[in-house]
Coordinates of C-alpha atoms in Angstrom, one line a residue:
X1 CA 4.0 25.6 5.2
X2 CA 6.7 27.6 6.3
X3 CA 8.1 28.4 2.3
X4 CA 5.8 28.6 -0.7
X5 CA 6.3 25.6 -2.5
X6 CA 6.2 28.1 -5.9
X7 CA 8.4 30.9 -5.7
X8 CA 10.3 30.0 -2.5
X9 CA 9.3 32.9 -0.7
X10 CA 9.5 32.7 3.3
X11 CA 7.1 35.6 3.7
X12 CA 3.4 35.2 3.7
X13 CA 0.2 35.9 4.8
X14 CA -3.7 34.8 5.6
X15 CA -5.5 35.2 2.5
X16 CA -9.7 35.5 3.0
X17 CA -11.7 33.8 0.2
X18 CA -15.0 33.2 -1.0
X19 CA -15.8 29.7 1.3
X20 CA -16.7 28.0 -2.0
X21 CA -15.2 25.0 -3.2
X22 CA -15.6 21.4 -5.4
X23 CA -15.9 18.1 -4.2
X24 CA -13.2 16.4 -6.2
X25 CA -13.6 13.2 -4.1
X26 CA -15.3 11.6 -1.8
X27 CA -16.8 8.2 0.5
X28 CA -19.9 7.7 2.1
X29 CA -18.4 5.7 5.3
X30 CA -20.4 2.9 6.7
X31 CA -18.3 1.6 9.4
X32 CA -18.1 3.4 13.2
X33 CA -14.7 4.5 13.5
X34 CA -14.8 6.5 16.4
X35 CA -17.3 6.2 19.4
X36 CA -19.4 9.7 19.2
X37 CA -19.7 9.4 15.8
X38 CA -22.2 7.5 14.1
X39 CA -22.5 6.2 10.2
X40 CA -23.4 7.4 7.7
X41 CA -21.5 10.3 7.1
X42 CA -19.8 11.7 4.1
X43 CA -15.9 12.5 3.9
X44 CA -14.4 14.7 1.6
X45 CA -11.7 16.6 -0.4
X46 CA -12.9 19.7 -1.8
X47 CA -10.9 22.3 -3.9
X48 CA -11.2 26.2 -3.0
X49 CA -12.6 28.0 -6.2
X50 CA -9.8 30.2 -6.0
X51 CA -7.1 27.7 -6.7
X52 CA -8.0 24.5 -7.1
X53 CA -4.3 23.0 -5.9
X54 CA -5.8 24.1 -2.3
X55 CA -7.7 21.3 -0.8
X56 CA -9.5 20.0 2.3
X57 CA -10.5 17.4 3.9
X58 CA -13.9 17.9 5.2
X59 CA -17.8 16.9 6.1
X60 CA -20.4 17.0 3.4
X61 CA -23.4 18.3 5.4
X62 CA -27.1 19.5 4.8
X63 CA -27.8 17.2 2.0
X64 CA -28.4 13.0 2.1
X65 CA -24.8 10.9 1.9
X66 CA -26.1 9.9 -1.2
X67 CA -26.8 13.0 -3.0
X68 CA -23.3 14.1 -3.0
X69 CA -21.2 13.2 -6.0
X70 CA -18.3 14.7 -7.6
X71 CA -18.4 18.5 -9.4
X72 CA -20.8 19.5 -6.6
X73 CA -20.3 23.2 -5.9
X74 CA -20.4 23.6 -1.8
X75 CA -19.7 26.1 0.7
X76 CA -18.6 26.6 4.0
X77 CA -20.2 26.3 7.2
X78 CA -18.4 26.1 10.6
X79 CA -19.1 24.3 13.1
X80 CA -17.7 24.5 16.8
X81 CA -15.7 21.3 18.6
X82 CA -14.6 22.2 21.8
X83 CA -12.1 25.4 21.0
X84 CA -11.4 24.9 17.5
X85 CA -14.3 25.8 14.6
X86 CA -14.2 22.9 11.9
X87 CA -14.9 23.9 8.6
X88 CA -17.7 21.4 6.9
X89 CA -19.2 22.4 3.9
X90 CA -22.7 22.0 2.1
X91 CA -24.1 22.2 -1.3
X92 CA -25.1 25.0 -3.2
X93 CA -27.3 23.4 -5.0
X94 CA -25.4 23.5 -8.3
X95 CA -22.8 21.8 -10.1
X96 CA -19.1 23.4 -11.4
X97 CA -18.6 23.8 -15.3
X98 CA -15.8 21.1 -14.9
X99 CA -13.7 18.5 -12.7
X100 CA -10.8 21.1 -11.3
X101 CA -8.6 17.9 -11.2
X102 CA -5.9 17.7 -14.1
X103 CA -5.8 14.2 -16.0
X104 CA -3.1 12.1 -14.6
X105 CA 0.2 11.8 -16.8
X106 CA 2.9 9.4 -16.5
X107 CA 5.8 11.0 -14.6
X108 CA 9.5 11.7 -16.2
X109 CA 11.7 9.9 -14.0
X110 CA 15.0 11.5 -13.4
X111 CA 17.6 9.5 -15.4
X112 CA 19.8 7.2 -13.5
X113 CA 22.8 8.6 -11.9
X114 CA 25.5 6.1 -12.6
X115 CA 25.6 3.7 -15.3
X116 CA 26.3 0.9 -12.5
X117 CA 23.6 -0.6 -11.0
X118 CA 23.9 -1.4 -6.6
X119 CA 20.6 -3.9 -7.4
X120 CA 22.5 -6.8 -9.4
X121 CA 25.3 -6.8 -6.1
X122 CA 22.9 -7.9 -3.8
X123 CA 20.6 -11.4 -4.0
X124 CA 17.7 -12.5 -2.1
X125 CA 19.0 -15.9 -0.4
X126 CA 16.7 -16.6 2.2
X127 CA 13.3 -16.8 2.9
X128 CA 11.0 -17.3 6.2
X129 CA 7.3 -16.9 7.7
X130 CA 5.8 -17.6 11.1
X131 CA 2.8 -19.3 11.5
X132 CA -0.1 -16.7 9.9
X133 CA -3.9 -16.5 11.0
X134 CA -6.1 -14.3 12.9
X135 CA -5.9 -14.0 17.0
X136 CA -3.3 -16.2 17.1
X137 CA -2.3 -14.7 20.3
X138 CA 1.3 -14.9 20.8
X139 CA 3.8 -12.9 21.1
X140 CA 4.8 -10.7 18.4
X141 CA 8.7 -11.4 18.8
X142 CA 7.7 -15.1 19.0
X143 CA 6.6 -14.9 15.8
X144 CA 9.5 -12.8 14.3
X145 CA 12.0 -15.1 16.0
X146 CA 10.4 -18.0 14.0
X147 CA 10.7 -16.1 11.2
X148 CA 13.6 -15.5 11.3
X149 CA 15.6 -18.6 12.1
X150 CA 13.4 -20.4 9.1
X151 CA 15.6 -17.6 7.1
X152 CA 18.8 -18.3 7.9
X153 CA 18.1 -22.1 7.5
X154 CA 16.8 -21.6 4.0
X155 CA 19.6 -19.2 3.2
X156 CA 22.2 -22.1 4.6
X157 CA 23.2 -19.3 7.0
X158 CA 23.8 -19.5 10.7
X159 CA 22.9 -16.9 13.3
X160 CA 26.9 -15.8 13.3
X161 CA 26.9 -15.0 9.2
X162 CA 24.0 -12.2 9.8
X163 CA 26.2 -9.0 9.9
X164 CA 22.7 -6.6 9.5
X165 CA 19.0 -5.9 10.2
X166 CA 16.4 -3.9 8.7
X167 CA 12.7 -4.0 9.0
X168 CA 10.1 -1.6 8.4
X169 CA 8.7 0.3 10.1
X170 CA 11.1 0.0 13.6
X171 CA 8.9 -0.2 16.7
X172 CA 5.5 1.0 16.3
X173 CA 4.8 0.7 20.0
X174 CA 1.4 0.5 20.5
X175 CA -0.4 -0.3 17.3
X176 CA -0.2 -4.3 16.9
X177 CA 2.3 -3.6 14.0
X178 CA 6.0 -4.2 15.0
X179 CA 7.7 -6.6 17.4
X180 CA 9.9 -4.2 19.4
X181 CA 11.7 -3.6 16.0
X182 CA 16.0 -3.5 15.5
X183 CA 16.6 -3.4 18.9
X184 CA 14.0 -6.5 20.2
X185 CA 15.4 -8.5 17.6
X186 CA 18.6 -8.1 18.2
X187 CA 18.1 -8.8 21.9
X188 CA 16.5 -11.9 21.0
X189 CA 18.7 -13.1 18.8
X190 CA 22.2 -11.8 19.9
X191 CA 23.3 -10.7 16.4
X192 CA 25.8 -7.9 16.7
X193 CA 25.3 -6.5 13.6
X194 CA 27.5 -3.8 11.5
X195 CA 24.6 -1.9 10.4
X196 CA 20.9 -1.5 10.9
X197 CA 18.0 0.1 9.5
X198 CA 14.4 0.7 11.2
X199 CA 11.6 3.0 10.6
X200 CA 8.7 4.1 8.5
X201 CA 10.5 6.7 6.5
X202 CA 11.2 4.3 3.3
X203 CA 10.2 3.6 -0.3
X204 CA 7.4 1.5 1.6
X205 CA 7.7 -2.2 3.5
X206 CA 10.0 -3.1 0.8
X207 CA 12.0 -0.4 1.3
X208 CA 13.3 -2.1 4.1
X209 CA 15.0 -4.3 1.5
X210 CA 16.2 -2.1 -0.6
X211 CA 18.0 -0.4 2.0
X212 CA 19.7 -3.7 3.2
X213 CA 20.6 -3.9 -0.6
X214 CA 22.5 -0.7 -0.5
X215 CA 24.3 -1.8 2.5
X216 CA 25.5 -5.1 1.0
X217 CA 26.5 -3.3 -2.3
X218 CA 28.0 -0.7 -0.5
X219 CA 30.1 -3.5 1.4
X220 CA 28.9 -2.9 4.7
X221 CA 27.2 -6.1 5.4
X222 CA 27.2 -9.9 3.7
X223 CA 24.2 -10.9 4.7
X224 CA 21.5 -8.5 6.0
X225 CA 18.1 -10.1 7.4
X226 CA 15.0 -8.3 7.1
X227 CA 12.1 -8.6 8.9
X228 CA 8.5 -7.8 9.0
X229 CA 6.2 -8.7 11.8
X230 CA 1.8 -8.0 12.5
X231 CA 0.1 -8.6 15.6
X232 CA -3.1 -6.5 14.3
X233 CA -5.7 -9.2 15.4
X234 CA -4.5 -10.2 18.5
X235 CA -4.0 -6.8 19.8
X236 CA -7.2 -5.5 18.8
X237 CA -8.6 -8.8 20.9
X238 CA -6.8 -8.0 23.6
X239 CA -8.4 -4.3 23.0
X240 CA -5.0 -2.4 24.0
X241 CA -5.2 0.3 22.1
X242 CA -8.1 1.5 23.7
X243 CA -10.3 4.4 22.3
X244 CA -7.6 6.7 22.0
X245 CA -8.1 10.3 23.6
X246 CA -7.4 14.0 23.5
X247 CA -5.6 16.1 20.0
X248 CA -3.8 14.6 17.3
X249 CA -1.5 16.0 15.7
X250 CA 0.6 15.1 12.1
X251 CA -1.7 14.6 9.0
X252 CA -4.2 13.0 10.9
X253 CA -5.5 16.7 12.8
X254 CA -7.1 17.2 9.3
X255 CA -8.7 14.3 9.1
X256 CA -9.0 12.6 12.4
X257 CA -11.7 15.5 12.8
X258 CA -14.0 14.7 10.4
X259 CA -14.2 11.2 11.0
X260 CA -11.5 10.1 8.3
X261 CA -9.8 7.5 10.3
X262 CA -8.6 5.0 8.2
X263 CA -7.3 4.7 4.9
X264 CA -10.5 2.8 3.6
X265 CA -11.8 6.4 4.1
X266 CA -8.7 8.0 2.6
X267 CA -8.4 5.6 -0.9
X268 CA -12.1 5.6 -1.5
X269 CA -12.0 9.0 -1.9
X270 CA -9.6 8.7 -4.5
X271 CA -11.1 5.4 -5.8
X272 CA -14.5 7.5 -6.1
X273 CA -12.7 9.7 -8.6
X274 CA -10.9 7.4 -10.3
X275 CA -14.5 5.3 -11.0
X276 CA -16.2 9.2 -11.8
X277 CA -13.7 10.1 -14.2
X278 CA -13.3 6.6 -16.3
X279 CA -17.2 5.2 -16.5
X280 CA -15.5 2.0 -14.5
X281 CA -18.0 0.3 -12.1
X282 CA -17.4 -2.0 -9.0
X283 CA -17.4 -5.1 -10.7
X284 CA -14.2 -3.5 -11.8
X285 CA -12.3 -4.0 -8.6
X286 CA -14.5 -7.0 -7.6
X287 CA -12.4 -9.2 -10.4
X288 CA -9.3 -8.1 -7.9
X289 CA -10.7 -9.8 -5.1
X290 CA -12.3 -12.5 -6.8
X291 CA -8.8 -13.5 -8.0
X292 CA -7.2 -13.5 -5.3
X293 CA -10.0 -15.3 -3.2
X294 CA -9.5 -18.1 -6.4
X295 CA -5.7 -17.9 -5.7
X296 CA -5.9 -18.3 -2.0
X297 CA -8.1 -22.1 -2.6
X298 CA -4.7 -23.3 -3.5
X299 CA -2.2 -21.4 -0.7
X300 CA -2.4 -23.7 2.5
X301 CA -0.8 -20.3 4.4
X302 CA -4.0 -18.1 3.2
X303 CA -6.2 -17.2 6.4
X304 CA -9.6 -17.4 3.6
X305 CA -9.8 -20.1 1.0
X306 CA -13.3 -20.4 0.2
X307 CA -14.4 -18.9 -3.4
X308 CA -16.1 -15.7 -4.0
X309 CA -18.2 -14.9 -6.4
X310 CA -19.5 -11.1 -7.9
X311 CA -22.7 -11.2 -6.2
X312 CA -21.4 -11.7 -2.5
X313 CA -18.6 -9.3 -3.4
X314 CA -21.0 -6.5 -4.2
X315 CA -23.7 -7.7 -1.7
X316 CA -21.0 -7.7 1.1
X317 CA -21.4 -5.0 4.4
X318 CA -20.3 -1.5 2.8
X319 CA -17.1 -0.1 4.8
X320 CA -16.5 3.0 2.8
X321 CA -18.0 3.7 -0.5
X322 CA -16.8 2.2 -2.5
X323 CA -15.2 0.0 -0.6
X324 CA -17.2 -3.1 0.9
X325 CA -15.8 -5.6 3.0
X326 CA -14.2 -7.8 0.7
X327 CA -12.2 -4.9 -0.8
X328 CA -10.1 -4.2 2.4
X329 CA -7.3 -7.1 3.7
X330 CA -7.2 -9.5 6.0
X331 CA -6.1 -8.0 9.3
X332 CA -3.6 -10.9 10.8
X333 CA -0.6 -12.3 12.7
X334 CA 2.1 -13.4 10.8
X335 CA 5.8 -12.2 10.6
X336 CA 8.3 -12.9 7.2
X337 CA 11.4 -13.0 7.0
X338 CA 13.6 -12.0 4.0
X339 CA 17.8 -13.0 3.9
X340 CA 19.6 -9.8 1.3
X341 CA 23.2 -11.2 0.8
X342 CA 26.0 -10.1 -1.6
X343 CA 25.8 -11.6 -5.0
X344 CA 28.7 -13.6 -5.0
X345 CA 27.6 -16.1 -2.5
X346 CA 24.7 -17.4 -5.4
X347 CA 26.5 -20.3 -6.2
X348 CA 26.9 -21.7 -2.8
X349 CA 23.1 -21.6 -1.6
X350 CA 21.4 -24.7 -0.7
X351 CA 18.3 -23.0 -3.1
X352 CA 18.3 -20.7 -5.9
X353 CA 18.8 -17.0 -5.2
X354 CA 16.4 -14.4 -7.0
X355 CA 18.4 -11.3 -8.3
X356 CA 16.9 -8.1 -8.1
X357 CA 16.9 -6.4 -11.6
X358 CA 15.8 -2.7 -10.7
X359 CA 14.2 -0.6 -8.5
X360 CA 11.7 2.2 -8.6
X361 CA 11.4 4.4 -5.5
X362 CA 11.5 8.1 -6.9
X363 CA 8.9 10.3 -5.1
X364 CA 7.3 12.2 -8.3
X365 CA 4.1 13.0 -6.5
X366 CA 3.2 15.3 -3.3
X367 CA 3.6 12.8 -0.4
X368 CA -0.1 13.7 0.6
X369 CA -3.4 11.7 1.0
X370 CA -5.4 14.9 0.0
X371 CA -2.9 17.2 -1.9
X372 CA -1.3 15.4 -4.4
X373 CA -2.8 12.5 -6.4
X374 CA -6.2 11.4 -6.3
X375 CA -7.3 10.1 -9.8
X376 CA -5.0 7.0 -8.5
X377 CA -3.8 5.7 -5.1
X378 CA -1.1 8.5 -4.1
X379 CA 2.5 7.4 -4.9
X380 CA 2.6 4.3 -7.5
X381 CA 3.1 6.6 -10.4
X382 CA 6.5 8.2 -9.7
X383 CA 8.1 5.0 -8.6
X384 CA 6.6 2.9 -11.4
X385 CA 8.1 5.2 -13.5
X386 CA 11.7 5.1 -11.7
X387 CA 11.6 1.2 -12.1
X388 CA 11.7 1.0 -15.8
X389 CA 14.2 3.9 -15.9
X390 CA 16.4 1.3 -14.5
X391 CA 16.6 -1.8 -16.6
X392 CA 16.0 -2.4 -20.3
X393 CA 12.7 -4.7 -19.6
X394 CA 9.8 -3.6 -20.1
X395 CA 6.1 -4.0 -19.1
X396 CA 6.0 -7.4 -21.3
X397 CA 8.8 -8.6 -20.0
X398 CA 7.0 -10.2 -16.9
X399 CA 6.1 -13.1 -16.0
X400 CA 4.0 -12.1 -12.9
X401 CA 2.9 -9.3 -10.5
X402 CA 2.2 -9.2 -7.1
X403 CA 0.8 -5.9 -6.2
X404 CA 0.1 -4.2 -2.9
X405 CA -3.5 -5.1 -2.7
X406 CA -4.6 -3.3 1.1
X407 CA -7.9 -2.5 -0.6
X408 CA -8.7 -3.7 -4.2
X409 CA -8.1 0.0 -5.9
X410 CA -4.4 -0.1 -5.1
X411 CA -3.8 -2.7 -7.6
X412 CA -6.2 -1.2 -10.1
X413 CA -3.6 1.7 -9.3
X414 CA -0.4 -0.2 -9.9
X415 CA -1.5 -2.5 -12.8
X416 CA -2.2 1.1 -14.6
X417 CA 1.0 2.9 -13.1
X418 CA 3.5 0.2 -14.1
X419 CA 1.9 0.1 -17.7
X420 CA 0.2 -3.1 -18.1
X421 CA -2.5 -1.3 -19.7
X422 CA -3.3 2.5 -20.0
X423 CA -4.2 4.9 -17.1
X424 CA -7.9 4.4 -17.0
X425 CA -8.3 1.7 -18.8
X426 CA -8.1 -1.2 -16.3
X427 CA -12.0 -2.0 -16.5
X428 CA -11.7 -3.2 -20.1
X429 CA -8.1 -4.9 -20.2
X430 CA -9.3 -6.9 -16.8
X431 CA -11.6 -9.0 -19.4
X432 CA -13.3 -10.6 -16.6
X433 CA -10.3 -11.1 -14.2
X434 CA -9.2 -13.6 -16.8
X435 CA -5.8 -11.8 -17.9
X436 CA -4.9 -11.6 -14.3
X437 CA -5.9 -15.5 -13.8
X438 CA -3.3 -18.2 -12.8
X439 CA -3.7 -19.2 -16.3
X440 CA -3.7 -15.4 -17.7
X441 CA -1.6 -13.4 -19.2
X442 CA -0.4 -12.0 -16.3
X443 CA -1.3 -13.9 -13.1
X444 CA -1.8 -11.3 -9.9
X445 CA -1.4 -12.1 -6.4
X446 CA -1.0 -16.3 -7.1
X447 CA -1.0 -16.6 -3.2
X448 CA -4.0 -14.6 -2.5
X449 CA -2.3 -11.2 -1.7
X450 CA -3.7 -9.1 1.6
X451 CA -7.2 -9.7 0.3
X452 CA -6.8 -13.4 1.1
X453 CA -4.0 -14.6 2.7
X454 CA -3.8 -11.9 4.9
X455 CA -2.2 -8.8 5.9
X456 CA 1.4 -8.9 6.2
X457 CA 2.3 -5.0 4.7
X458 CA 4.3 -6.2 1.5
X459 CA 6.6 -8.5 2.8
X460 CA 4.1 -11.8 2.2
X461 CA 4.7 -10.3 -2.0
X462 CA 8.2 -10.8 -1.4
X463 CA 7.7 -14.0 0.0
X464 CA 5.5 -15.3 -2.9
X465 CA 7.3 -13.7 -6.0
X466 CA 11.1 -15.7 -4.6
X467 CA 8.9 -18.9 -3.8
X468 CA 7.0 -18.6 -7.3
X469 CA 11.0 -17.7 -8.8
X470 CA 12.3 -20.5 -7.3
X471 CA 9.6 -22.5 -8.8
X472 CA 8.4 -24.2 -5.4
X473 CA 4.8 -23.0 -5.4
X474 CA 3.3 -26.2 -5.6
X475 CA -0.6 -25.9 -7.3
X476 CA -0.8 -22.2 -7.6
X477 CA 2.9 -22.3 -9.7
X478 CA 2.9 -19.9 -12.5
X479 CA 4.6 -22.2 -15.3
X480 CA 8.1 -21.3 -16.2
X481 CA 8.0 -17.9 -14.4
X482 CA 11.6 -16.2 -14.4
X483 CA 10.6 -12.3 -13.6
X484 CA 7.9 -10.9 -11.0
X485 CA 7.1 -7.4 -10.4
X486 CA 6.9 -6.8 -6.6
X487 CA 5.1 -3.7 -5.3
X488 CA 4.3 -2.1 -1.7
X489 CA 2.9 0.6 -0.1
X490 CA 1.2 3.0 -1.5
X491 CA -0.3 6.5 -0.3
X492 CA 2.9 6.9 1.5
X493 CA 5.9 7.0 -0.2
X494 CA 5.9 3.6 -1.9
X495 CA 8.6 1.1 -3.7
X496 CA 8.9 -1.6 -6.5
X497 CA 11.0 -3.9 -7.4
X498 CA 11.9 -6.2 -10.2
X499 CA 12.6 -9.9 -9.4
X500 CA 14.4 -12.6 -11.8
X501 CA 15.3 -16.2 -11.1
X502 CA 18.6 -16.3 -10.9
X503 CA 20.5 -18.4 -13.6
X504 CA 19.7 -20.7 -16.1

């Protein structure tokens, strides 16, 4: 870091210390992520004795995968990789006094700036999906394209009335997650737009939206379509992203090294703490999958349908402890579509509109996998915080949630950070999975969320909560549902929003 984050200082210094540190979390991964580098091998964050904000991502060596647990006192042993010297780190064969992490608090939002709120200007009109499934090989734009144009039709829009784009997260070239982004789109469809918006720095995949909100409420567009398109399945088919090769660079040089290459290795670290520091157990984010495998059996759009019960869910391959396979989404290919238009068109639409009551997208955490948070998944509690800071409802006041579900602890994570029940105390208020049934007291996920239906990075929420608000969800309908809580991302910095049916 070029300033210290404490005392603003611009001058500083290497620092020699002991080489002994904590784990504070960690995953024994199951799953070869990279070619040279054989499971099972341990992944971890440890926290330096002298100051236990100073953390690394490292190796647990010298002992069994399964002998490591959290409070185990290690130290450091380097090893050589070409030209750089890793440092991995093995037990002393004792355990520290206590956890070094602080217990998680609820963050104070900062208070809203304006008494006026941008979200009531703006309505979601529109809504549209592709067909979704796995190695569907076609063309990503394909897909967006037919995304698209369902939008517009459902909006009562034409091609000439869209006056903006925004997707998340722009063009991704390379990784089987974008279409070409703004620019493809625009070629394809010939839009002209007033304004656009593309890329990954956002309150999450949702944060597409809320940007095309502030456009229309700021009066530069009328009707802004957003779009979010996956090709995941069909590009790693087609094998074109190859094995990779040579340094990487961004967060990912302090993990790529160590074998940390996915964010099943990066959340089950911090899911590993969370079920240390609670007493919870697996069955705890088993009823998340289970409910949303239940869910799926009535979503004709959901890739698996079949049920699931708790024995295959904890007898299912292990990907990274303690994450199995049924905790991690559906990788897919699928694009949705999502029509933001100035309020005052609500009364014209061929369908109801859904206002949006509030957002949350304060960052009130360290924007870290490693640094910041790691009793929950990094960046729910901030903006869960933010969104109640911005309306007079309140936890009770809804009807449904959909939350980002990319593996089963993220919405353990956001059922505890949006208040639903108290940090910690998911396990218990669960009750089986039957709160967060259909029939529950707060039905989760009703189309199946990522788990099920399939990956679609927060825009297939979106999708659900208008279609549930609009009351068109056929057999999985949540009876009488007039506000949804809609979450995504997570990890990164993440956003929320809150959903009512508009009118009467």
């Amino acid at each position: 870091m070029p300033i210290c984050p404490h005392c603003r200082s611009l001058s500083w210094e290497p620092t020699a210390v002991s080489g002994e540190a904590t784990v504070i979390g960690y995953t024994v991964n199951a799953h070869q992520w990279l070619p040279d580098l054989p499971p099972p091998y341990v992944v971890a964050i440890v926290a330096l004795v002298e100051d236990a904000g100073v953390r690394l991502t490292t190796n647990i060596v010298g002992c069994e995968p399964e002998e490591v647990h959290i409070g185990q006192q290690v130290r450091v042993r380097f090893q050589k990789n070409d030209d750089v010297w890793l440092p991995l780190f093995e037990p002393t064969g004792t355990d520290a006094e206590a956890d070094p992490v602080d217990a998680p608090t609820r963050p104070v939002p900062r208070p809203p700036a304006s008494a006026e709120r941008f979200e009531h200007r703006a309505v979601l009109s529109g809504i549209g999906r592709s067909a979704i499934g796995k190695r569907l090989m076609r063309d990503p734009l394909s897909l967006t394209v037919d995304a698209c144009l369902e939008a517009i039709a459902d909006a009562g829009l034409t091609l000439a009335d869209i006056d903006g784009l925004s997707t998340y997260p722009g063009s991704m070239a390379g990784t089987g997650m974008s279409e070409g982004g703004v620019a493809a789109v625009e070629e394809a469809l010939r839009i002209h737009p007033t304004w656009i918006n593309g890329g990954g720095d956002l309150p999450g995949p949702g944060g597409s939206v809320i940007a095309a909100m502030l456009a229309v409420a700021g009066g530069l567009c009328r009707h802004v379509l957003c779009f979010r398109t996956v090709w995941e399945s069909t590009f790693a088919t087609l094998r074109l992203g190859g094995q990779g090769g040579g340094r990487v660079s961004g967060f990912r040089q302090w993990q790529a090294p160590f074998g940390a290459m996915s964010p099943a290795n990066w959340i089950g670290m911090n899911a590993n703490q969370y079920l240390h520091r609670y007493g919870a157990s697996r069955e705890m984010f088993g009823w998340i999958a289970i409910n949303g495998r239940a869910n799926a059996a009535l979503n004709p759009a959901a890739i698996y349908r079949q049920p699931l019960t708790m024995d295959e869910y904890l007898s299912a391959r292990p990907i990274s402890s303690p994450f199995g396979l049924y905790d991690c989404d559906v990788p897919c290919d699928a694009a949705i579509a999502v029509i933001v238009s100035d309020t005052s068109v609500a009364p014209d639409l061929p369908r109801r509109a859904v206002r949006i009551e509030a957002v949350g997208t304060q960052i009130a955490e360290r924007v870290s996998w490693d640094q910041g948070t790691i009793t929950h998944e990094p960046q729910v509690l901030g903006q869960a915080a933010h969104l109640w800071s911005r309306t007079s409802m309140g936890p009770a006041d809804v009807d449904l949630a959909l939350l980002y579900d990319g593996f089963t602890f993220n919405a353990i994570s956001w059922l505890e950070a949006l208040g639903f029940c108290g940090l910690g105390e998911a396990q218990d208020w669960l009750d089986n999975g039957k709160r967060i049934a259909l029939d529950g007291e707060l039905p989760v996920n009703p189309h199946g969320g990522q788990l099920s239906e399939g990956r679609t990075h927060g825009f297939g929420f979106i999708y659900e909560a208008v279609t549930q608000l609009r009351h068109q969800a056929g057999e999985r309908q949540v009876p009488g549902a007039r506000t949804a809580v809609v979450t995504s991302g997570g990890g990164t910095p993440s956003g929320v929003l809150l959903l009512q049916r508009h009118g009467a």
